[in-house]
């Protein structure tokens, strides 16, 4: 699960509708405090700062999941609340409040208002932001049908907020759109109130700010429609193009001038023209000339032609998998990543840990340091460089050369080659390497964790759960001995 702290610790208490309705006497929530009963799904819970501190391992830097930028100034951490029965994923950020429940929102779970700390706890969205997928993608850009789905889902989220008497959403931008474990786009709940220390509502470049806000600092429901228009331009162009520039770029010319070149022409010109017309209406200077959110939802709904294709497939991310586990022991960062079958996170953790877990487990040959040995270490170096650069087939080749020489037994090399095999969709080979890592280092939790991930990829979920439990038990023993672990 996820939990986070914020860099903005000087905010006022959560608004009265959250603070008073959920806790009218200012007392701690009894369900949360005694740990015997999980709170209802629709209840906004008051957490203690100690709980959030424990959930994030004292706000450990490796738990940070946010991207640093001037548009997203708050620090977001991932963590696990051990007192809950269902290991629900959360992210906590000191920004805004809201008590809404909808599948189109990253819903608020609770808050902490203790001493000088002002923190919020919300559902954790593991698949990054729209900004990351549009502007900073590594593997593939978002296909056209998925962009249309994003536009509709966010419009539906805003419509729900309006129906619940919360029509104001501050600083709507591509960083506020998050993707859940299934790849479905959701709107962050943190834009439902002002979220900056100086009271301003917009932190983005002034070129994207509604005219009425520039005139007198006013934010009205129509301001949200203006910001939604900039989201539509982002989806069309794949870039953060200032509204005036985008409108001037078209000026009656072909819509293809604006379209994202990475789509390679794989879009409907008719649909793109309609989306651009909607964006143009949203970006009207006079608020009264902008469409309502109801009108936008009605216009975007008929454009959804691939509703039978799951979002994770269109987004190009792995299907959400999770090892069925309810351990009594808290999981480490590595354990949590493996329980969620988060291959990207596992790769990153193995990368930053380097070879520290090989200490005392490497068997060196009595041979002299011959050219053969130097070649072997050079092969490992090639594997490490490819591993760092995410060239996983090249990493496999380098590590295989290192292993085949047989003079040094490195559990970390086996572990690294195992995750490479998993990322190349070769779970059988990954399982063999994870077992070899265990043979080289019999009490290394990572070797067991990787076996669990490979087993779940092979459809052996019960065995995976048993292996994950064994790994977490080993970690507890390690911790009790004062050893260093993940």
mmCIF file with all atom_site columns, N, CA and C in Angstrom, residues 35 62 128 171-172 182 278 287 312 461:
data_model
loop_
_atom_site.group_PDB
_atom_site.id
_atom_site.type_symbol
_atom_site.label_atom_id
_atom_site.label_alt_id
_atom_site.label_comp_id
_atom_site.label_asym_id
_atom_site.label_entity_id
_atom_site.label_seq_id
_atom_site.pdbx_PDB_ins_code
_atom_site.Cartn_x
_atom_site.Cartn_y
_atom_site.Cartn_z
_atom_site.occupancy
_atom_site.B_iso_or_equiv
_atom_site.pdbx_formal_charge
_atom_site.auth_seq_id
_atom_site.auth_comp_id
_atom_site.auth_asym_id
_atom_site.auth_atom_id
_atom_site.pdbx_PDB_model_num
ATOM 1  N N  . UNK A 1 35  ? -7.268  -0.821  16.409  1.00 0.00 ? 35  UNK A N  1
ATOM 2  C CA . UNK A 1 35  ? -6.763  -1.749  15.405  1.00 0.00 ? 35  UNK A CA 1
ATOM 3  C C  . UNK A 1 35  ? -7.584  -3.020  15.288  1.00 0.00 ? 35  UNK A C  1
ATOM 4  N N  . UNK A 1 62  ? 13.419  6.159   0.091   1.00 0.00 ? 62  UNK A N  1
ATOM 5  C CA . UNK A 1 62  ? 13.122  5.156   -0.922  1.00 0.00 ? 62  UNK A CA 1
ATOM 6  C C  . UNK A 1 62  ? 11.624  4.932   -1.089  1.00 0.00 ? 62  UNK A C  1
ATOM 7  N N  . UNK A 1 128 ? 1.633   6.088   -12.335 1.00 0.00 ? 128 UNK A N  1
ATOM 8  C CA . UNK A 1 128 ? 2.115   7.414   -12.737 1.00 0.00 ? 128 UNK A CA 1
ATOM 9  C C  . UNK A 1 128 ? 0.988   8.351   -13.175 1.00 0.00 ? 128 UNK A C  1
ATOM 10 N N  . UNK A 1 171 ? -6.357  24.216  -10.245 1.00 0.00 ? 171 UNK A N  1
ATOM 11 C CA . UNK A 1 171 ? -5.140  23.887  -10.992 1.00 0.00 ? 171 UNK A CA 1
ATOM 12 C C  . UNK A 1 171 ? -5.209  22.498  -11.627 1.00 0.00 ? 171 UNK A C  1
ATOM 13 N N  . UNK A 1 172 ? -6.271  22.243  -12.374 1.00 0.00 ? 172 UNK A N  1
ATOM 14 C CA . UNK A 1 172 ? -6.405  20.989  -13.108 1.00 0.00 ? 172 UNK A CA 1
ATOM 15 C C  . UNK A 1 172 ? -5.355  20.948  -14.216 1.00 0.00 ? 172 UNK A C  1
ATOM 16 N N  . UNK A 1 182 ? -5.186  -0.847  -12.545 1.00 0.00 ? 182 UNK A N  1
ATOM 17 C CA . UNK A 1 182 ? -5.717  -1.416  -13.784 1.00 0.00 ? 182 UNK A CA 1
ATOM 18 C C  . UNK A 1 182 ? -5.498  -0.519  -14.998 1.00 0.00 ? 182 UNK A C  1
ATOM 19 N N  . UNK A 1 278 ? -14.122 21.078  -28.911 1.00 0.00 ? 278 UNK A N  1
ATOM 20 C CA . UNK A 1 278 ? -14.499 21.110  -27.489 1.00 0.00 ? 278 UNK A CA 1
ATOM 21 C C  . UNK A 1 278 ? -13.471 21.893  -26.684 1.00 0.00 ? 278 UNK A C  1
ATOM 22 N N  . UNK A 1 287 ? -16.142 33.406  -19.382 1.00 0.00 ? 287 UNK A N  1
ATOM 23 C CA . UNK A 1 287 ? -16.580 32.164  -18.730 1.00 0.00 ? 287 UNK A CA 1
ATOM 24 C C  . UNK A 1 287 ? -17.968 31.701  -19.177 1.00 0.00 ? 287 UNK A C  1
ATOM 25 N N  . UNK A 1 312 ? -5.305  -1.137  -19.059 1.00 0.00 ? 312 UNK A N  1
ATOM 26 C CA . UNK A 1 312 ? -3.892  -1.522  -18.919 1.00 0.00 ? 312 UNK A CA 1
ATOM 27 C C  . UNK A 1 312 ? -3.318  -1.985  -20.256 1.00 0.00 ? 312 UNK A C  1
ATOM 28 N N  . UNK A 1 461 ? -0.288  -19.484 -7.673  1.00 0.00 ? 461 UNK A N  1
ATOM 29 C CA . UNK A 1 461 ? -0.520  -18.431 -6.693  1.00 0.00 ? 461 UNK A CA 1
ATOM 30 C C  . UNK A 1 461 ? -0.358  -18.901 -5.251  1.00 0.00 ? 461 UNK A C  1
#
